Amino acid sequence: MIGAIEAGGTKFICGVGNEKGEIFEKVSFPTETPEITLAKVVEFFKDKNIERLGVGSFGPIDVNPKSKTYGYITKTPKLAWTDCDVIGYLKKHFDVPMFFDTDVNGAALGEATWGAAKGLDNCLYMTIGTGIGGGALVSGKLVHGMLHPEMGHIIIKRHPKDNYEGKCPFHKDCLEGMAAGPAIEARWGKKGYELPSDHEAWDLEAYYIAQGLVNFILTLSPEKIILGGGVMKQEQLFPKIRKEVVELLKGYVQTTEILENIDNYIVYPGLGDNAGLLGALALAL
Ligand code: ADP
Ligand code: ZN
């Protein structure tokens, strides 16, 4: 029995599964204060006899095992969770090995283990939802560093016809500020799922997401790019994004993935809505 937690800013999903990526049982509840939310986590796992636990979390988080604040959610805009010792709290209740990483790093590992990037050593997972984040597997290892990548906050070129100021509380018009779900809603006055599939919002969306992907293709060289999160439920985005990526690269990257197989290169998560939870499971393995 392996425990997995997808700790999201909107909801938490807890599950138990095995090394084959089979989930036996799961629950989901909205993210409230740490006290309420973590108590529900403990309640779920307390009679499950877990041998290890993987946690894929919203961030920023401290993933450096040598740091005093390892296992913490650190300076998050979700203020109640600032400096929350998630792993410390769980360790008090479960004396098992725990593995803590960003939700998107987990999802990248899950996709490389069982999903769309199965068998590959290099892949990129991006979520386009309430925020934008990316996790990357490079040469078989999840990318960490000084902190962990924060791929949603890269600087991008503004579309000449787009006057929207941007929604990021730190940078205003970074990628997340221009293209995450809340930016779509603020720009057009409607939630993404209320806009028709032929709305100009999706051309703009593809324009921004493609810029992000081109930067990551050029820096990380992923063998597969997986795009998840609520906004990517808009299937019409995929062909638009692929086309923009090819145009922006201007023939500079001459790989079969880009030149001949782009439909199979930029894809929806193979694990679907389970990408986050199975990602956490993969972290525990
Ligand atoms: P979170 O990022 O909070 O974990 P999601 O990945 O579900 O959760 O992203 C939520 C965001 O995605 C919201 O801004 C929501 O408006 C947007 N969204 C959800 N479903 C759709 C959809 N079908 N089409 C477009 N946008 C969507
Ligand atoms: Zn930003």
Coordinates of C-alpha atoms and ligand atoms in Angstrom, one line a residue:
M1 CA 0.0 0.0 0.0
I2 CA 1.5 3.3 -1.1
G3 CA -0.1 6.6 -0.1
A4 CA -0.3 9.5 -2.6
I5 CA -1.4 13.1 -2.0
E6 CA -2.1 15.6 -4.7
A7 CA -2.0 18.8 -2.6
G8 CA -3.6 21.4 -4.8
G9 CA -4.4 25.0 -4.1
T10 CA -8.1 24.4 -4.9
K11 CA -8.5 20.8 -3.8
F12 CA -6.6 17.9 -2.2
I13 CA -6.8 14.4 -3.5
C14 CA -5.6 11.5 -1.4
G15 CA -5.3 7.9 -2.6
V16 CA -3.8 4.5 -2.0
G17 CA -2.3 2.4 -4.8
N18 CA 0.5 0.1 -5.8
E19 CA 3.7 0.1 -7.8
K20 CA 1.8 -0.6 -11.0
G21 CA 0.0 2.7 -10.8
E22 CA -3.3 1.1 -9.7
I23 CA -5.4 3.3 -7.4
F24 CA -7.5 1.3 -5.0
E25 CA -9.3 4.1 -3.2
K26 CA -9.3 7.9 -3.3
V27 CA -11.0 10.9 -1.8
S28 CA -11.0 14.6 -2.7
F29 CA -11.9 17.6 -0.7
P30 CA -11.5 21.4 -1.1
T31 CA -8.3 23.0 0.2
E32 CA -9.2 25.0 3.4
T33 CA -6.8 26.0 6.2
P34 CA -3.9 23.7 6.9
E35 CA -5.5 22.6 10.2
I36 CA -8.7 21.4 8.6
T37 CA -7.2 20.1 5.4
L38 CA -4.3 18.1 6.9
A39 CA -6.7 16.6 9.6
K40 CA -8.8 15.2 6.7
V41 CA -5.6 13.8 5.1
V42 CA -4.7 12.0 8.4
E43 CA -8.3 10.7 8.8
F44 CA -8.1 9.1 5.3
F45 CA -4.8 7.4 5.7
K46 CA -5.0 6.4 9.4
D47 CA -6.3 2.9 8.8
K48 CA -4.7 2.3 5.3
N49 CA -1.4 0.8 6.5
I50 CA 0.7 2.8 4.1
E51 CA 4.4 1.8 3.7
R52 CA 5.4 5.1 2.0
L53 CA 3.9 8.3 1.0
G54 CA 4.3 10.6 -2.0
V55 CA 3.2 14.2 -1.9
G56 CA 2.9 16.4 -5.0
S57 CA 2.2 19.9 -3.8
F58 CA 1.3 23.4 -4.9
G59 CA 4.1 25.8 -4.1
P60 CA 6.4 27.4 -3.7
I61 CA 7.8 24.5 -1.5
D62 CA 11.1 23.6 0.0
V63 CA 12.4 20.4 -1.7
N64 CA 15.9 20.5 -0.4
P65 CA 16.4 17.7 2.1
K66 CA 19.3 19.6 3.7
S67 CA 17.3 22.6 4.4
K68 CA 15.7 23.4 7.8
T69 CA 12.4 24.0 6.1
Y70 CA 12.4 20.9 3.9
G71 CA 8.9 19.7 3.4
Y72 CA 7.3 23.1 3.9
I73 CA 5.1 25.1 1.7
T74 CA 6.9 28.4 1.9
K75 CA 5.9 31.9 0.6
T76 CA 2.7 31.1 -1.1
P77 CA 0.0 33.6 -2.1
K78 CA -2.4 31.3 -0.3
L79 CA -1.6 33.0 3.0
A80 CA -3.0 30.5 5.4
W81 CA -0.4 28.0 4.1
T82 CA 2.6 30.3 4.3
D83 CA 5.5 28.4 6.1
C84 CA 3.3 25.3 6.6
D85 CA 5.4 22.2 7.6
V86 CA 3.4 19.7 5.6
I87 CA 5.8 16.8 5.9
G88 CA 6.5 17.5 9.5
Y89 CA 2.8 17.3 10.3
L90 CA 2.4 14.1 8.4
K91 CA 5.5 12.5 10.0
K92 CA 3.9 13.0 13.4
H93 CA 1.1 10.7 12.3
F94 CA 2.8 8.3 10.0
D95 CA 6.3 6.9 10.5
V96 CA 7.0 6.0 6.9
P97 CA 9.3 7.3 4.2
M98 CA 7.9 10.4 2.6
F99 CA 8.7 12.0 -0.8
F100 CA 7.9 15.6 -1.4
D101 CA 8.0 17.5 -4.7
T102 CA 6.0 20.0 -6.7
D103 CA 2.7 18.7 -8.1
V104 CA 4.0 19.3 -11.6
N105 CA 7.3 17.5 -11.1
G106 CA 5.2 14.6 -9.7
A107 CA 2.9 14.7 -12.8
A108 CA 6.0 14.7 -15.1
L109 CA 7.3 11.6 -13.3
G110 CA 3.9 9.9 -13.3
E111 CA 3.5 10.5 -17.1
A112 CA 7.0 9.2 -17.7
T113 CA 6.3 6.0 -15.6
W114 CA 2.8 5.1 -16.8
G115 CA 1.5 7.8 -19.2
A116 CA 2.1 9.7 -22.3
A117 CA 5.9 9.9 -21.8
K118 CA 6.2 6.2 -20.7
G119 CA 9.8 5.1 -21.1
L120 CA 11.2 8.5 -21.9
D121 CA 14.0 10.1 -19.8
N122 CA 13.1 13.7 -20.8
C123 CA 9.7 15.2 -20.6
L124 CA 7.9 18.3 -19.6
Y125 CA 4.6 18.5 -17.9
M126 CA 2.8 21.8 -17.7
T127 CA -0.5 22.7 -16.1
I128 CA -2.6 25.5 -17.3
G129 CA -5.2 26.0 -14.6
T130 CA -5.7 28.5 -11.8
G131 CA -1.9 29.0 -12.2
I132 CA 0.7 27.9 -14.7
G133 CA 3.4 25.6 -13.6
G134 CA 5.9 23.2 -15.1
G135 CA 7.7 20.1 -14.0
A136 CA 10.5 18.5 -15.9
L137 CA 12.3 15.2 -16.1
V138 CA 15.8 15.7 -17.6
S139 CA 18.1 12.7 -18.2
G140 CA 15.8 10.6 -15.9
K141 CA 15.9 13.1 -13.0
L142 CA 13.3 15.6 -11.9
V143 CA 14.7 19.1 -12.1
H144 CA 15.4 20.8 -8.8
G145 CA 18.0 23.5 -8.0
M146 CA 18.3 26.5 -5.8
L147 CA 14.5 26.2 -5.4
H148 CA 12.5 24.4 -8.1
P149 CA 11.6 25.6 -11.5
E150 CA 8.8 28.2 -11.6
M151 CA 8.0 27.9 -15.3
G152 CA 4.7 29.8 -15.2
H153 CA 6.4 33.1 -14.3
I154 CA 8.7 33.4 -17.4
I155 CA 8.7 36.7 -19.3
I156 CA 6.8 36.5 -22.6
K157 CA 6.1 38.8 -25.5
R158 CA 2.8 40.5 -25.4
H159 CA 0.4 40.1 -28.3
P160 CA 0.3 43.5 -30.1
K161 CA -3.5 43.6 -29.9
D162 CA -3.8 42.5 -26.3
N163 CA -4.2 45.4 -23.8
Y164 CA -4.9 43.3 -20.7
E165 CA -2.5 44.3 -18.0
G166 CA -2.0 40.8 -16.6
K167 CA -3.1 39.0 -13.4
C168 CA 0.1 37.9 -11.7
P169 CA 0.4 39.6 -8.3
F170 CA 4.2 39.6 -8.7
H171 CA 4.9 40.4 -12.4
K172 CA 1.5 41.2 -13.8
D173 CA 2.1 40.1 -17.4
C174 CA 4.3 37.0 -17.1
L175 CA 3.0 33.8 -18.8
E176 CA 0.7 32.9 -15.8
G177 CA -0.5 36.5 -15.6
M178 CA -1.5 36.5 -19.2
A179 CA -2.7 32.9 -19.8
A180 CA -3.9 31.1 -16.7
G181 CA -7.6 30.6 -16.1
P182 CA -8.1 33.7 -14.0
A183 CA -6.5 35.9 -16.7
I184 CA -8.8 34.5 -19.3
E185 CA -11.8 35.3 -17.0
A186 CA -10.5 38.8 -16.3
R187 CA -9.8 39.6 -19.9
W188 CA -13.1 38.4 -21.4
G189 CA -15.4 38.7 -18.5
K190 CA -16.4 35.0 -18.6
K191 CA -14.8 31.8 -17.4
G192 CA -12.9 29.8 -19.9
Y193 CA -15.5 27.1 -20.1
E194 CA -18.2 29.7 -20.9
L195 CA -16.4 30.9 -24.0
P196 CA -17.2 29.3 -27.4
S197 CA -14.5 27.1 -28.9
D198 CA -14.1 29.5 -31.8
H199 CA -13.6 32.5 -29.6
E200 CA -10.5 34.6 -30.2
A201 CA -9.5 34.0 -26.6
W202 CA -8.1 30.6 -27.7
D203 CA -5.8 32.1 -30.4
L204 CA -4.4 34.4 -27.8
E205 CA -4.1 31.6 -25.3
A206 CA -2.2 29.4 -27.9
Y207 CA 0.0 32.4 -28.7
Y208 CA 1.2 32.7 -25.1
I209 CA 1.4 29.0 -24.2
A210 CA 3.4 28.3 -27.4
Q211 CA 6.0 31.0 -26.4
G212 CA 6.5 29.2 -23.1
L213 CA 6.9 25.9 -24.8
V214 CA 9.4 27.2 -27.3
N215 CA 11.5 28.5 -24.4
F216 CA 11.4 25.2 -22.7
I217 CA 12.1 23.2 -25.9
L218 CA 15.2 25.3 -26.4
T219 CA 16.4 25.0 -22.8
L220 CA 15.3 21.5 -21.6
S221 CA 14.9 19.7 -24.9
P222 CA 12.0 17.5 -23.7
E223 CA 11.1 14.4 -25.8
K224 CA 7.5 14.9 -25.0
I225 CA 5.4 17.8 -23.8
I226 CA 2.3 17.1 -21.8
L227 CA -0.3 19.9 -21.2
G228 CA -2.8 19.4 -18.4
G229 CA -5.0 21.6 -16.1
G230 CA -8.5 22.9 -16.5
V231 CA -7.8 25.2 -19.4
M232 CA -6.4 22.4 -21.6
K233 CA -9.8 20.8 -21.6
Q234 CA -10.3 23.1 -24.5
E235 CA -9.2 20.6 -27.1
Q236 CA -9.1 23.1 -29.9
L237 CA -6.0 24.6 -28.2
F238 CA -3.8 21.7 -29.1
P239 CA -3.7 22.2 -32.9
K240 CA -3.3 26.0 -32.4
I241 CA -0.4 25.6 -29.9
R242 CA 1.4 23.0 -32.1
K243 CA 1.1 25.4 -35.1
E244 CA 2.4 28.4 -33.1
V245 CA 5.3 26.3 -31.7
V246 CA 6.4 25.3 -35.2
E247 CA 6.1 28.9 -36.5
L248 CA 8.0 30.3 -33.6
L249 CA 10.9 27.8 -33.9
K250 CA 11.3 28.8 -37.6
G251 CA 12.8 25.5 -38.5
Y252 CA 15.7 25.9 -36.1
V253 CA 15.1 22.6 -34.2
Q254 CA 15.3 19.9 -36.8
T255 CA 13.9 16.8 -35.0
T256 CA 11.4 14.3 -36.2
E257 CA 9.3 15.1 -33.1
I258 CA 8.8 18.7 -34.2
L259 CA 9.0 18.4 -38.0
E260 CA 7.0 15.2 -38.5
N261 CA 5.3 14.1 -35.3
I262 CA 4.2 17.3 -33.5
D263 CA 0.6 15.9 -33.0
N264 CA 2.2 13.2 -30.9
Y265 CA 4.8 15.6 -29.3
I266 CA 2.5 18.1 -27.6
V267 CA -0.2 16.1 -26.0
Y268 CA -2.9 15.8 -23.3
P269 CA -1.9 13.8 -20.1
G270 CA -2.0 10.1 -20.8
L271 CA -3.2 9.7 -17.2
G272 CA -6.0 12.2 -17.7
D273 CA -7.4 13.6 -14.5
N274 CA -5.4 11.1 -12.5
A275 CA -2.1 12.7 -13.6
G276 CA -1.6 14.5 -10.3
L277 CA -2.5 11.6 -8.0
L278 CA -0.5 9.1 -9.9
G279 CA 2.3 11.6 -10.0
A280 CA 2.4 11.6 -6.2
L281 CA 2.3 7.8 -6.3
A282 CA 5.3 7.8 -8.6
L283 CA 7.2 10.2 -6.3
A284 CA 6.8 7.6 -3.5
L285 CA 8.2 4.9 -5.7
Ligands
ADP1 P1 -6.2 24.1 -10.3 O1 -5.2 24.7 -11.2 O2 -6.8 25.1 -9.3 O3 -5.7 22.9 -9.6 P2 -7.7 23.4 -12.7 O4 -6.6 22.7 -13.3 O5 -9.0 22.7 -12.8 O6 -7.5 23.6 -11.1 O7 -7.9 24.8 -13.2 C1 -8.9 25.7 -12.9 C2 -8.9 26.8 -13.9 O8 -9.2 26.3 -15.2 C3 -10.0 27.8 -13.6 O9 -9.5 29.1 -13.9 C4 -11.1 27.5 -14.6 O10 -11.9 28.6 -15.0 C5 -10.4 26.9 -15.8 N1 -11.1 25.8 -16.5 C6 -11.6 24.7 -15.9 N2 -12.3 24.0 -16.8 C7 -12.2 24.6 -18.0 C8 -12.6 24.4 -19.3 N3 -13.3 23.3 -19.6 N4 -12.3 25.3 -20.2 C9 -11.6 26.4 -20.0 N5 -11.1 26.7 -18.7 C10 -11.4 25.8 -17.8
ZN2 ZN 4.3 35.9 -12.4

